[in-house]
Amino acid sequence: MSIKHLRIDNRLVHGQIVVSWLQATGSDTVIVANDVIAADDFQKTMLVAVSPPGIRERILSIDETLAYVKDPAHADEQIFLLVKEPADALRLHRGGIGLTTMNVGNMAFVVGAKRVSNTVFVSPRDIEAARALTAEGVSLTCQMMPTVARDDFMQLLAKAKLI
Amino acid sequence: MIPVLIVGHGGFADGLRDAIEMILGGPQEGLMALALRPEEDPAELAGRVDGALSELGVEGDGGAVVLADLFGASPANAATSLLQRRPGLQIVTGANLPMALELLMLRETAEAPELAGIALERGRDAIRDAGAVVREAYARVRAEMQAGEDR
Protein backbone atom coordinates (compact mmCIF):
# COMPACT_ATOMS: atom_id res chain seq x y z
CA MET A 1 0.00 0.00 0.00
CA SER A 2 1.18 3.47 -0.78
CA ILE A 3 -0.56 6.16 1.20
CA LYS A 4 0.90 9.50 0.19
CA HIS A 5 -0.97 11.60 2.71
CA LEU A 6 -3.72 11.47 5.29
CA ARG A 7 -5.61 14.70 5.84
CA ILE A 8 -8.14 15.40 8.55
CA ASP A 9 -10.48 17.90 6.97
CA ASN A 10 -14.17 18.29 7.72
CA ARG A 11 -14.75 19.63 4.21
CA LEU A 12 -13.35 16.41 2.72
CA VAL A 13 -12.77 16.93 -1.01
CA HIS A 14 -12.70 20.66 -1.76
CA GLY A 15 -10.93 23.30 -3.83
CA GLN A 16 -7.57 23.22 -2.04
CA ILE A 17 -7.41 19.44 -2.29
CA VAL A 18 -8.37 19.32 -5.94
CA VAL A 19 -6.19 22.22 -7.00
CA SER A 20 -3.05 21.73 -4.94
CA TRP A 21 -2.75 18.71 -2.69
CA LEU A 22 -3.26 15.84 -5.10
CA GLN A 23 -0.57 17.11 -7.41
CA ALA A 24 1.81 18.09 -4.62
CA THR A 25 1.62 14.63 -3.06
CA GLY A 26 1.66 12.71 -6.35
CA SER A 27 -1.65 11.01 -5.61
CA ASP A 28 -3.88 9.31 -8.18
CA THR A 29 -6.53 7.97 -5.82
CA VAL A 30 -8.62 9.76 -3.22
CA ILE A 31 -10.29 7.78 -0.50
CA VAL A 32 -12.93 9.53 1.54
CA ALA A 33 -13.11 7.39 4.67
CA ASN A 34 -16.38 8.12 6.42
CA ASP A 35 -18.99 5.73 7.77
CA VAL A 36 -21.93 8.12 7.38
CA ILE A 37 -21.25 9.07 3.76
CA ALA A 38 -20.36 5.52 2.77
CA ALA A 39 -23.82 4.44 3.91
CA ASP A 40 -25.59 7.18 1.95
CA ASP A 41 -26.00 6.24 -1.70
CA PHE A 42 -26.86 9.74 -2.83
CA GLN A 43 -23.91 11.51 -1.18
CA LYS A 44 -21.59 8.77 -2.27
CA THR A 45 -22.70 9.00 -5.89
CA MET A 46 -22.50 12.75 -5.84
CA LEU A 47 -18.94 12.86 -4.53
CA VAL A 48 -17.77 10.38 -7.14
CA ALA A 49 -19.64 12.16 -9.95
CA VAL A 50 -17.95 15.47 -9.20
CA SER A 51 -14.50 14.05 -8.51
CA PRO A 52 -11.58 15.75 -10.26
CA PRO A 53 -10.71 14.46 -13.74
CA GLY A 54 -7.98 11.84 -13.82
CA ILE A 55 -8.43 10.94 -10.16
CA ARG A 56 -9.86 7.68 -8.89
CA GLU A 57 -12.20 8.50 -6.03
CA ARG A 58 -13.55 5.98 -3.52
CA ILE A 59 -16.04 6.61 -0.76
CA LEU A 60 -15.53 3.94 1.89
CA SER A 61 -16.38 3.25 5.48
CA ILE A 62 -13.45 3.15 7.90
CA ASP A 63 -13.44 -0.66 7.84
CA GLU A 64 -13.68 -0.77 4.06
CA THR A 65 -10.80 1.72 3.86
CA LEU A 66 -8.58 -0.54 5.93
CA ALA A 67 -9.44 -3.52 3.73
CA TYR A 68 -8.91 -1.46 0.57
CA VAL A 69 -5.45 -0.17 1.39
CA LYS A 70 -4.26 -3.59 2.55
CA ASP A 71 -5.53 -5.30 -0.60
CA PRO A 72 -2.56 -6.16 -2.88
CA ALA A 73 -4.80 -5.35 -5.87
CA HIS A 74 -4.40 -1.69 -4.94
CA ALA A 75 -0.67 -1.84 -4.31
CA ASP A 76 0.13 0.45 -7.25
CA GLU A 77 -2.25 3.20 -6.25
CA GLN A 78 -0.95 6.43 -4.80
CA ILE A 79 -3.52 7.13 -2.17
CA PHE A 80 -4.63 10.41 -0.62
CA LEU A 81 -6.78 9.65 2.43
CA LEU A 82 -9.38 12.06 3.72
CA VAL A 83 -11.20 11.80 7.03
CA LYS A 84 -13.51 14.28 8.70
CA GLU A 85 -12.21 14.12 12.24
CA PRO A 86 -9.32 12.92 14.40
CA ALA A 87 -11.46 10.12 15.86
CA ASP A 88 -11.69 8.51 12.41
CA ALA A 89 -7.95 8.95 11.92
CA LEU A 90 -7.45 7.16 15.22
CA ARG A 91 -9.65 4.28 14.08
CA LEU A 92 -7.59 3.96 10.91
CA HIS A 93 -4.41 4.03 12.95
CA ARG A 94 -5.63 1.35 15.33
CA GLY A 95 -6.79 -0.68 12.35
CA GLY A 96 -3.21 -0.83 11.12
CA ILE A 97 -2.97 1.88 8.49
CA GLY A 98 0.66 2.26 9.52
CA LEU A 99 1.21 6.00 9.10
CA THR A 100 3.63 7.93 11.29
CA THR A 101 2.38 11.35 10.18
CA MET A 102 -1.10 12.71 9.66
CA ASN A 103 -2.08 16.23 8.71
CA VAL A 104 -4.84 18.43 10.04
CA GLY A 105 -6.40 20.73 7.44
CA ASN A 106 -9.69 22.52 7.94
CA MET A 107 -11.81 21.81 10.97
CA ALA A 108 -14.83 24.06 10.94
CA PHE A 109 -16.38 25.49 14.06
CA VAL A 110 -19.06 23.34 15.69
CA VAL A 111 -20.95 24.13 18.89
CA GLY A 112 -18.60 23.73 21.83
CA ALA A 113 -15.43 23.72 19.73
CA LYS A 114 -12.45 25.88 20.68
CA ARG A 115 -10.40 27.96 18.28
CA VAL A 116 -6.91 26.80 17.38
CA SER A 117 -6.50 28.99 14.28
CA ASN A 118 -8.69 30.77 11.74
CA THR A 119 -9.50 27.49 10.06
CA VAL A 120 -9.16 24.95 12.87
CA PHE A 121 -11.57 24.47 15.77
CA VAL A 122 -11.47 21.46 18.06
CA SER A 123 -13.97 19.74 20.32
CA PRO A 124 -12.94 17.85 23.47
CA ARG A 125 -13.45 14.65 21.46
CA ASP A 126 -10.99 15.87 18.79
CA ILE A 127 -8.41 16.71 21.45
CA GLU A 128 -8.78 13.31 23.03
CA ALA A 129 -8.29 11.54 19.70
CA ALA A 130 -5.29 13.75 18.88
CA ARG A 131 -3.70 12.92 22.22
CA ALA A 132 -4.25 9.22 21.64
CA LEU A 133 -2.72 9.41 18.16
CA THR A 134 0.42 11.14 19.39
CA ALA A 135 0.67 8.80 22.38
CA GLU A 136 0.58 5.92 19.91
CA GLY A 137 3.41 7.30 17.82
CA VAL A 138 1.67 9.32 15.13
CA SER A 139 2.88 12.87 14.72
CA LEU A 140 0.17 15.34 13.81
CA THR A 141 0.98 18.28 11.60
CA CYS A 142 -1.20 21.23 10.71
CA GLN A 143 -0.68 22.42 7.17
CA MET A 144 -3.36 24.08 5.09
CA MET A 145 -1.53 24.14 1.77
CA PRO A 146 1.45 22.22 0.40
CA THR A 147 3.34 25.48 -0.10
CA VAL A 148 3.07 26.81 3.45
CA ALA A 149 4.99 25.87 6.58
CA ARG A 150 4.00 22.74 8.46
CA ASP A 151 3.11 23.35 12.11
CA ASP A 152 3.04 20.79 14.88
CA PHE A 153 -0.62 20.29 15.76
CA MET A 154 -0.03 19.46 19.42
CA GLN A 155 2.11 22.58 19.82
CA LEU A 156 -0.74 24.62 18.34
CA LEU A 157 -3.13 23.04 20.85
CA ALA A 158 -0.69 23.86 23.64
CA LYS A 159 -0.30 27.43 22.39
CA ALA A 160 -4.09 27.80 22.37
CA LYS A 161 -4.01 26.48 25.97
CA LEU A 162 -6.20 23.54 25.05
CA ILE A 163 -3.88 20.85 26.37
CA MET B 1 6.66 34.54 -13.63
CA ILE B 2 3.96 36.14 -15.78
CA PRO B 3 2.00 38.85 -13.92
CA VAL B 4 -1.78 38.58 -13.83
CA LEU B 5 -4.18 41.51 -13.55
CA ILE B 6 -7.89 40.99 -12.95
CA VAL B 7 -10.22 43.81 -13.99
CA GLY B 8 -13.97 43.99 -13.67
CA HIS B 9 -17.13 45.75 -12.63
CA GLY B 10 -17.76 46.53 -8.96
CA GLY B 11 -16.46 43.88 -6.58
CA PHE B 12 -15.79 41.27 -9.26
CA ALA B 13 -12.00 41.55 -9.43
CA ASP B 14 -11.45 41.71 -5.67
CA GLY B 15 -13.91 38.87 -5.21
CA LEU B 16 -12.13 36.67 -7.72
CA ARG B 17 -8.77 37.44 -6.13
CA ASP B 18 -10.22 36.66 -2.70
CA ALA B 19 -11.49 33.29 -3.92
CA ILE B 20 -8.10 32.53 -5.52
CA GLU B 21 -6.32 33.30 -2.27
CA MET B 22 -8.71 31.12 -0.31
CA ILE B 23 -7.99 28.15 -2.53
CA LEU B 24 -4.27 28.71 -3.06
CA GLY B 25 -3.75 29.49 0.60
CA GLY B 26 -2.80 33.16 0.68
CA PRO B 27 -1.66 36.23 -1.24
CA GLN B 28 -0.13 35.52 -4.64
CA GLU B 29 2.91 37.34 -5.92
CA GLY B 30 2.37 39.27 -9.15
CA LEU B 31 -1.41 39.25 -8.95
CA MET B 32 -3.50 42.41 -8.78
CA ALA B 33 -7.20 43.19 -8.91
CA LEU B 34 -8.69 46.41 -10.24
CA ALA B 35 -12.30 47.57 -10.01
CA LEU B 36 -14.33 49.89 -12.19
CA ARG B 37 -16.54 51.67 -9.66
CA PRO B 38 -20.01 53.00 -10.53
CA GLU B 39 -18.92 56.60 -9.96
CA GLU B 40 -15.78 56.30 -12.07
CA ASP B 41 -15.31 57.64 -15.57
CA PRO B 42 -14.46 54.56 -17.65
CA ALA B 43 -12.01 56.69 -19.62
CA GLU B 44 -9.80 56.93 -16.55
CA LEU B 45 -9.73 53.21 -16.13
CA ALA B 46 -7.22 52.67 -18.94
CA GLY B 47 -4.78 54.85 -17.03
CA ARG B 48 -5.27 52.82 -13.88
CA VAL B 49 -4.87 49.53 -15.74
CA ASP B 50 -1.68 50.91 -17.23
CA GLY B 51 -0.47 51.96 -13.79
CA ALA B 52 -1.28 48.57 -12.29
CA LEU B 53 0.67 46.82 -15.04
CA SER B 54 3.67 49.06 -14.35
CA GLU B 55 3.34 48.22 -10.67
CA LEU B 56 3.42 44.55 -11.64
CA GLY B 57 6.68 45.26 -13.45
CA VAL B 58 5.31 44.97 -16.97
CA GLU B 59 7.15 47.36 -19.25
CA GLY B 60 6.93 47.95 -23.03
CA ASP B 61 6.27 44.70 -24.79
CA GLY B 62 6.57 42.62 -21.60
CA GLY B 63 4.14 39.73 -21.24
CA ALA B 64 1.19 39.75 -18.86
CA VAL B 65 -2.29 38.27 -18.73
CA VAL B 66 -5.29 40.50 -18.06
CA LEU B 67 -8.44 38.68 -17.00
CA ALA B 68 -11.48 40.86 -17.62
CA ASP B 69 -15.04 40.06 -16.65
CA LEU B 70 -16.95 40.95 -19.80
CA PHE B 71 -16.04 41.16 -23.48
CA GLY B 72 -16.67 44.59 -24.96
CA ALA B 73 -17.26 46.24 -21.57
CA SER B 74 -15.24 49.10 -20.09
CA PRO B 75 -12.79 47.06 -17.97
CA ALA B 76 -11.89 44.81 -20.92
CA ASN B 77 -11.81 47.78 -23.29
CA ALA B 78 -9.49 49.65 -20.96
CA ALA B 79 -7.05 46.77 -21.30
CA THR B 80 -7.40 46.36 -25.07
CA SER B 81 -6.89 50.12 -25.53
CA LEU B 82 -3.36 49.64 -24.23
CA LEU B 83 -2.40 47.03 -26.82
CA GLN B 84 -0.53 49.43 -29.09
CA ARG B 85 1.79 50.50 -26.32
CA ARG B 86 1.82 47.12 -24.62
CA PRO B 87 1.83 44.52 -27.41
CA GLY B 88 2.77 41.73 -25.00
CA LEU B 89 -0.57 41.88 -23.20
CA GLN B 90 -2.90 38.91 -23.38
CA ILE B 91 -6.47 39.85 -22.58
CA VAL B 92 -8.96 37.11 -21.78
CA THR B 93 -12.61 37.94 -21.06
CA GLY B 94 -15.32 35.97 -19.32
CA ALA B 95 -12.90 35.59 -16.42
CA ASN B 96 -13.71 32.76 -14.09
CA LEU B 97 -12.14 31.02 -11.11
CA PRO B 98 -11.07 27.80 -12.87
CA MET B 99 -9.14 29.69 -15.55
CA ALA B 100 -7.56 31.98 -12.98
CA LEU B 101 -6.34 29.06 -10.86
CA GLU B 102 -4.92 27.29 -13.89
CA LEU B 103 -3.07 30.44 -14.95
CA LEU B 104 -1.59 31.05 -11.54
CA MET B 105 -0.30 27.54 -11.26
CA LEU B 106 1.31 27.46 -14.68
CA ARG B 107 2.72 30.97 -14.99
CA GLU B 108 6.20 30.08 -13.86
CA THR B 109 6.68 27.65 -16.70
CA ALA B 110 4.65 29.15 -19.57
CA GLU B 111 4.76 32.44 -21.44
CA ALA B 112 1.83 34.85 -21.69
CA PRO B 113 0.41 33.76 -25.10
CA GLU B 114 0.44 30.09 -24.10
CA LEU B 115 -1.13 30.95 -20.74
CA ALA B 116 -3.94 32.83 -22.46
CA GLY B 117 -4.66 29.76 -24.59
CA ILE B 118 -4.72 27.52 -21.53
CA ALA B 119 -6.98 29.96 -19.69
CA LEU B 120 -9.48 29.98 -22.54
CA GLU B 121 -9.56 26.21 -22.75
CA ARG B 122 -9.76 25.61 -19.01
CA GLY B 123 -12.32 28.38 -18.52
CA ARG B 124 -14.61 26.83 -21.12
CA ASP B 125 -14.20 23.23 -19.99
CA ALA B 126 -15.00 24.15 -16.41
CA ILE B 127 -18.47 25.38 -17.24
CA ARG B 128 -20.55 22.34 -16.45
CA ASP B 129 -24.10 21.40 -15.59
CA ALA B 130 -23.18 19.93 -12.20
CA GLY B 131 -26.81 19.24 -11.39
CA ALA B 132 -27.16 17.10 -14.50
CA VAL B 133 -23.88 15.28 -13.83
CA VAL B 134 -25.02 14.26 -10.35
CA ARG B 135 -28.63 13.60 -11.35
CA GLU B 136 -27.55 11.25 -14.15
CA ALA B 137 -24.99 9.47 -11.99
CA TYR B 138 -27.55 8.91 -9.26
CA ALA B 139 -30.16 7.70 -11.76
CA ARG B 140 -27.62 5.11 -13.00
CA VAL B 141 -26.88 3.95 -9.45
CA ARG B 142 -30.59 3.69 -8.66
CA ALA B 143 -31.20 1.70 -11.86
CA GLU B 144 -28.36 -0.69 -10.98
CA MET B 145 -29.71 -1.12 -7.46
CA GLN B 146 -33.17 -1.77 -8.84
CA ALA B 147 -31.78 -4.33 -11.29
CA GLY B 148 -29.95 -6.01 -8.41
CA GLU B 149 -33.13 -6.26 -6.37
CA ASP B 150 -35.09 -7.65 -9.32
CA ARG B 151 -32.53 -10.37 -9.91
Coordinates of C-alpha atoms in Angstrom, one line a residue:
Chain A
M1 CA 0.0 0.0 0.0
S2 CA 1.2 3.5 -0.8
I3 CA -0.6 6.2 1.2
K4 CA 0.9 9.5 0.2
H5 CA -1.0 11.6 2.7
L6 CA -3.7 11.5 5.3
R7 CA -5.6 14.7 5.8
I8 CA -8.1 15.4 8.5
D9 CA -10.5 17.9 7.0
N10 CA -14.2 18.3 7.7
R11 CA -14.8 19.6 4.2
L12 CA -13.4 16.4 2.7
V13 CA -12.8 16.9 -1.0
H14 CA -12.7 20.7 -1.8
G15 CA -10.9 23.3 -3.8
Q16 CA -7.6 23.2 -2.0
I17 CA -7.4 19.4 -2.3
V18 CA -8.4 19.3 -5.9
V19 CA -6.2 22.2 -7.0
S20 CA -3.1 21.7 -4.9
W21 CA -2.7 18.7 -2.7
L22 CA -3.3 15.8 -5.1
Q23 CA -0.6 17.1 -7.4
A24 CA 1.8 18.1 -4.6
T25 CA 1.6 14.6 -3.1
G26 CA 1.7 12.7 -6.4
S27 CA -1.6 11.0 -5.6
D28 CA -3.9 9.3 -8.2
T29 CA -6.5 8.0 -5.8
V30 CA -8.6 9.8 -3.2
I31 CA -10.3 7.8 -0.5
V32 CA -12.9 9.5 1.5
A33 CA -13.1 7.4 4.7
N34 CA -16.4 8.1 6.4
D35 CA -19.0 5.7 7.8
V36 CA -21.9 8.1 7.4
I37 CA -21.3 9.1 3.8
A38 CA -20.4 5.5 2.8
A39 CA -23.8 4.4 3.9
D40 CA -25.6 7.2 2.0
D41 CA -26.0 6.2 -1.7
F42 CA -26.9 9.7 -2.8
Q43 CA -23.9 11.5 -1.2
K44 CA -21.6 8.8 -2.3
T45 CA -22.7 9.0 -5.9
M46 CA -22.5 12.8 -5.8
L47 CA -18.9 12.9 -4.5
V48 CA -17.8 10.4 -7.1
A49 CA -19.6 12.2 -9.9
V50 CA -17.9 15.5 -9.2
S51 CA -14.5 14.1 -8.5
P52 CA -11.6 15.7 -10.3
P53 CA -10.7 14.5 -13.7
G54 CA -8.0 11.8 -13.8
I55 CA -8.4 10.9 -10.2
R56 CA -9.9 7.7 -8.9
E57 CA -12.2 8.5 -6.0
R58 CA -13.5 6.0 -3.5
I59 CA -16.0 6.6 -0.8
L60 CA -15.5 3.9 1.9
S61 CA -16.4 3.3 5.5
I62 CA -13.5 3.1 7.9
D63 CA -13.4 -0.7 7.8
E64 CA -13.7 -0.8 4.1
T65 CA -10.8 1.7 3.9
L66 CA -8.6 -0.5 5.9
A67 CA -9.4 -3.5 3.7
Y68 CA -8.9 -1.5 0.6
V69 CA -5.5 -0.2 1.4
K70 CA -4.3 -3.6 2.5
D71 CA -5.5 -5.3 -0.6
P72 CA -2.6 -6.2 -2.9
A73 CA -4.8 -5.4 -5.9
H74 CA -4.4 -1.7 -4.9
A75 CA -0.7 -1.8 -4.3
D76 CA 0.1 0.4 -7.2
E77 CA -2.3 3.2 -6.3
Q78 CA -0.9 6.4 -4.8
I79 CA -3.5 7.1 -2.2
F80 CA -4.6 10.4 -0.6
L81 CA -6.8 9.7 2.4
L82 CA -9.4 12.1 3.7
V83 CA -11.2 11.8 7.0
K84 CA -13.5 14.3 8.7
E85 CA -12.2 14.1 12.2
P86 CA -9.3 12.9 14.4
A87 CA -11.5 10.1 15.9
D88 CA -11.7 8.5 12.4
A89 CA -7.9 9.0 11.9
L90 CA -7.5 7.2 15.2
R91 CA -9.7 4.3 14.1
L92 CA -7.6 4.0 10.9
H93 CA -4.4 4.0 13.0
R94 CA -5.6 1.3 15.3
G95 CA -6.8 -0.7 12.3
G96 CA -3.2 -0.8 11.1
I97 CA -3.0 1.9 8.5
G98 CA 0.7 2.3 9.5
L99 CA 1.2 6.0 9.1
T100 CA 3.6 7.9 11.3
T101 CA 2.4 11.4 10.2
M102 CA -1.1 12.7 9.7
N103 CA -2.1 16.2 8.7
V104 CA -4.8 18.4 10.0
G105 CA -6.4 20.7 7.4
N106 CA -9.7 22.5 7.9
M107 CA -11.8 21.8 11.0
A108 CA -14.8 24.1 10.9
F109 CA -16.4 25.5 14.1
V110 CA -19.1 23.3 15.7
V111 CA -20.9 24.1 18.9
G112 CA -18.6 23.7 21.8
A113 CA -15.4 23.7 19.7
K114 CA -12.4 25.9 20.7
R115 CA -10.4 28.0 18.3
V116 CA -6.9 26.8 17.4
S117 CA -6.5 29.0 14.3
N118 CA -8.7 30.8 11.7
T119 CA -9.5 27.5 10.1
V120 CA -9.2 24.9 12.9
F121 CA -11.6 24.5 15.8
V122 CA -11.5 21.5 18.1
S123 CA -14.0 19.7 20.3
P124 CA -12.9 17.9 23.5
R125 CA -13.4 14.7 21.5
D126 CA -11.0 15.9 18.8
I127 CA -8.4 16.7 21.4
E128 CA -8.8 13.3 23.0
A129 CA -8.3 11.5 19.7
A130 CA -5.3 13.7 18.9
R131 CA -3.7 12.9 22.2
A132 CA -4.3 9.2 21.6
L133 CA -2.7 9.4 18.2
T134 CA 0.4 11.1 19.4
A135 CA 0.7 8.8 22.4
E136 CA 0.6 5.9 19.9
G137 CA 3.4 7.3 17.8
V138 CA 1.7 9.3 15.1
S139 CA 2.9 12.9 14.7
L140 CA 0.2 15.3 13.8
T141 CA 1.0 18.3 11.6
C142 CA -1.2 21.2 10.7
Q143 CA -0.7 22.4 7.2
M144 CA -3.4 24.1 5.1
M145 CA -1.5 24.1 1.8
P146 CA 1.5 22.2 0.4
T147 CA 3.3 25.5 -0.1
V148 CA 3.1 26.8 3.5
A149 CA 5.0 25.9 6.6
R150 CA 4.0 22.7 8.5
D151 CA 3.1 23.4 12.1
D152 CA 3.0 20.8 14.9
F153 CA -0.6 20.3 15.8
M154 CA 0.0 19.5 19.4
Q155 CA 2.1 22.6 19.8
L156 CA -0.7 24.6 18.3
L157 CA -3.1 23.0 20.8
A158 CA -0.7 23.9 23.6
K159 CA -0.3 27.4 22.4
A160 CA -4.1 27.8 22.4
K161 CA -4.0 26.5 26.0
L162 CA -6.2 23.5 25.0
I163 CA -3.9 20.9 26.4
Chain B
M1 CA 6.7 34.5 -13.6
I2 CA 4.0 36.1 -15.8
P3 CA 2.0 38.8 -13.9
V4 CA -1.8 38.6 -13.8
L5 CA -4.2 41.5 -13.5
I6 CA -7.9 41.0 -12.9
V7 CA -10.2 43.8 -14.0
G8 CA -14.0 44.0 -13.7
H9 CA -17.1 45.8 -12.6
G10 CA -17.8 46.5 -9.0
G11 CA -16.5 43.9 -6.6
F12 CA -15.8 41.3 -9.3
A13 CA -12.0 41.6 -9.4
D14 CA -11.4 41.7 -5.7
G15 CA -13.9 38.9 -5.2
L16 CA -12.1 36.7 -7.7
R17 CA -8.8 37.4 -6.1
D18 CA -10.2 36.7 -2.7
A19 CA -11.5 33.3 -3.9
I20 CA -8.1 32.5 -5.5
E21 CA -6.3 33.3 -2.3
M22 CA -8.7 31.1 -0.3
I23 CA -8.0 28.1 -2.5
L24 CA -4.3 28.7 -3.1
G25 CA -3.8 29.5 0.6
G26 CA -2.8 33.2 0.7
P27 CA -1.7 36.2 -1.2
Q28 CA -0.1 35.5 -4.6
E29 CA 2.9 37.3 -5.9
G30 CA 2.4 39.3 -9.1
L31 CA -1.4 39.3 -9.0
M32 CA -3.5 42.4 -8.8
A33 CA -7.2 43.2 -8.9
L34 CA -8.7 46.4 -10.2
A35 CA -12.3 47.6 -10.0
L36 CA -14.3 49.9 -12.2
R37 CA -16.5 51.7 -9.7
P38 CA -20.0 53.0 -10.5
E39 CA -18.9 56.6 -10.0
E40 CA -15.8 56.3 -12.1
D41 CA -15.3 57.6 -15.6
P42 CA -14.5 54.6 -17.6
A43 CA -12.0 56.7 -19.6
E44 CA -9.8 56.9 -16.6
L45 CA -9.7 53.2 -16.1
A46 CA -7.2 52.7 -18.9
G47 CA -4.8 54.9 -17.0
R48 CA -5.3 52.8 -13.9
V49 CA -4.9 49.5 -15.7
D50 CA -1.7 50.9 -17.2
G51 CA -0.5 52.0 -13.8
A52 CA -1.3 48.6 -12.3
L53 CA 0.7 46.8 -15.0
S54 CA 3.7 49.1 -14.4
E55 CA 3.3 48.2 -10.7
L56 CA 3.4 44.6 -11.6
G57 CA 6.7 45.3 -13.5
V58 CA 5.3 45.0 -17.0
E59 CA 7.1 47.4 -19.3
G60 CA 6.9 48.0 -23.0
D61 CA 6.3 44.7 -24.8
G62 CA 6.6 42.6 -21.6
G63 CA 4.1 39.7 -21.2
A64 CA 1.2 39.8 -18.9
V65 CA -2.3 38.3 -18.7
V66 CA -5.3 40.5 -18.1
L67 CA -8.4 38.7 -17.0
A68 CA -11.5 40.9 -17.6
D69 CA -15.0 40.1 -16.6
L70 CA -17.0 41.0 -19.8
F71 CA -16.0 41.2 -23.5
G72 CA -16.7 44.6 -25.0
A73 CA -17.3 46.2 -21.6
S74 CA -15.2 49.1 -20.1
P75 CA -12.8 47.1 -18.0
A76 CA -11.9 44.8 -20.9
N77 CA -11.8 47.8 -23.3
A78 CA -9.5 49.7 -21.0
A79 CA -7.1 46.8 -21.3
T80 CA -7.4 46.4 -25.1
S81 CA -6.9 50.1 -25.5
L82 CA -3.4 49.6 -24.2
L83 CA -2.4 47.0 -26.8
Q84 CA -0.5 49.4 -29.1
R85 CA 1.8 50.5 -26.3
R86 CA 1.8 47.1 -24.6
P87 CA 1.8 44.5 -27.4
G88 CA 2.8 41.7 -25.0
L89 CA -0.6 41.9 -23.2
Q90 CA -2.9 38.9 -23.4
I91 CA -6.5 39.8 -22.6
V92 CA -9.0 37.1 -21.8
T93 CA -12.6 37.9 -21.1
G94 CA -15.3 36.0 -19.3
A95 CA -12.9 35.6 -16.4
N96 CA -13.7 32.8 -14.1
L97 CA -12.1 31.0 -11.1
P98 CA -11.1 27.8 -12.9
M99 CA -9.1 29.7 -15.6
A100 CA -7.6 32.0 -13.0
L101 CA -6.3 29.1 -10.9
E102 CA -4.9 27.3 -13.9
L103 CA -3.1 30.4 -15.0
L104 CA -1.6 31.1 -11.5
M105 CA -0.3 27.5 -11.3
L106 CA 1.3 27.5 -14.7
R107 CA 2.7 31.0 -15.0
E108 CA 6.2 30.1 -13.9
T109 CA 6.7 27.7 -16.7
A110 CA 4.6 29.1 -19.6
E111 CA 4.8 32.4 -21.4
A112 CA 1.8 34.8 -21.7
P113 CA 0.4 33.8 -25.1
E114 CA 0.4 30.1 -24.1
L115 CA -1.1 30.9 -20.7
A116 CA -3.9 32.8 -22.5
G117 CA -4.7 29.8 -24.6
I118 CA -4.7 27.5 -21.5
A119 CA -7.0 30.0 -19.7
L120 CA -9.5 30.0 -22.5
E121 CA -9.6 26.2 -22.8
R122 CA -9.8 25.6 -19.0
G123 CA -12.3 28.4 -18.5
R124 CA -14.6 26.8 -21.1
D125 CA -14.2 23.2 -20.0
A126 CA -15.0 24.1 -16.4
I127 CA -18.5 25.4 -17.2
R128 CA -20.5 22.3 -16.5
D129 CA -24.1 21.4 -15.6
A130 CA -23.2 19.9 -12.2
G131 CA -26.8 19.2 -11.4
A132 CA -27.2 17.1 -14.5
V133 CA -23.9 15.3 -13.8
V134 CA -25.0 14.3 -10.4
R135 CA -28.6 13.6 -11.4
E136 CA -27.5 11.3 -14.2
A137 CA -25.0 9.5 -12.0
Y138 CA -27.6 8.9 -9.3
A139 CA -30.2 7.7 -11.8
R140 CA -27.6 5.1 -13.0
V141 CA -26.9 3.9 -9.4
R142 CA -30.6 3.7 -8.7
A143 CA -31.2 1.7 -11.9
E144 CA -28.4 -0.7 -11.0
M145 CA -29.7 -1.1 -7.5
Q146 CA -33.2 -1.8 -8.8
A147 CA -31.8 -4.3 -11.3
G148 CA -30.0 -6.0 -8.4
E149 CA -33.1 -6.3 -6.4
D150 CA -35.1 -7.6 -9.3
R151 CA -32.5 -10.4 -9.9

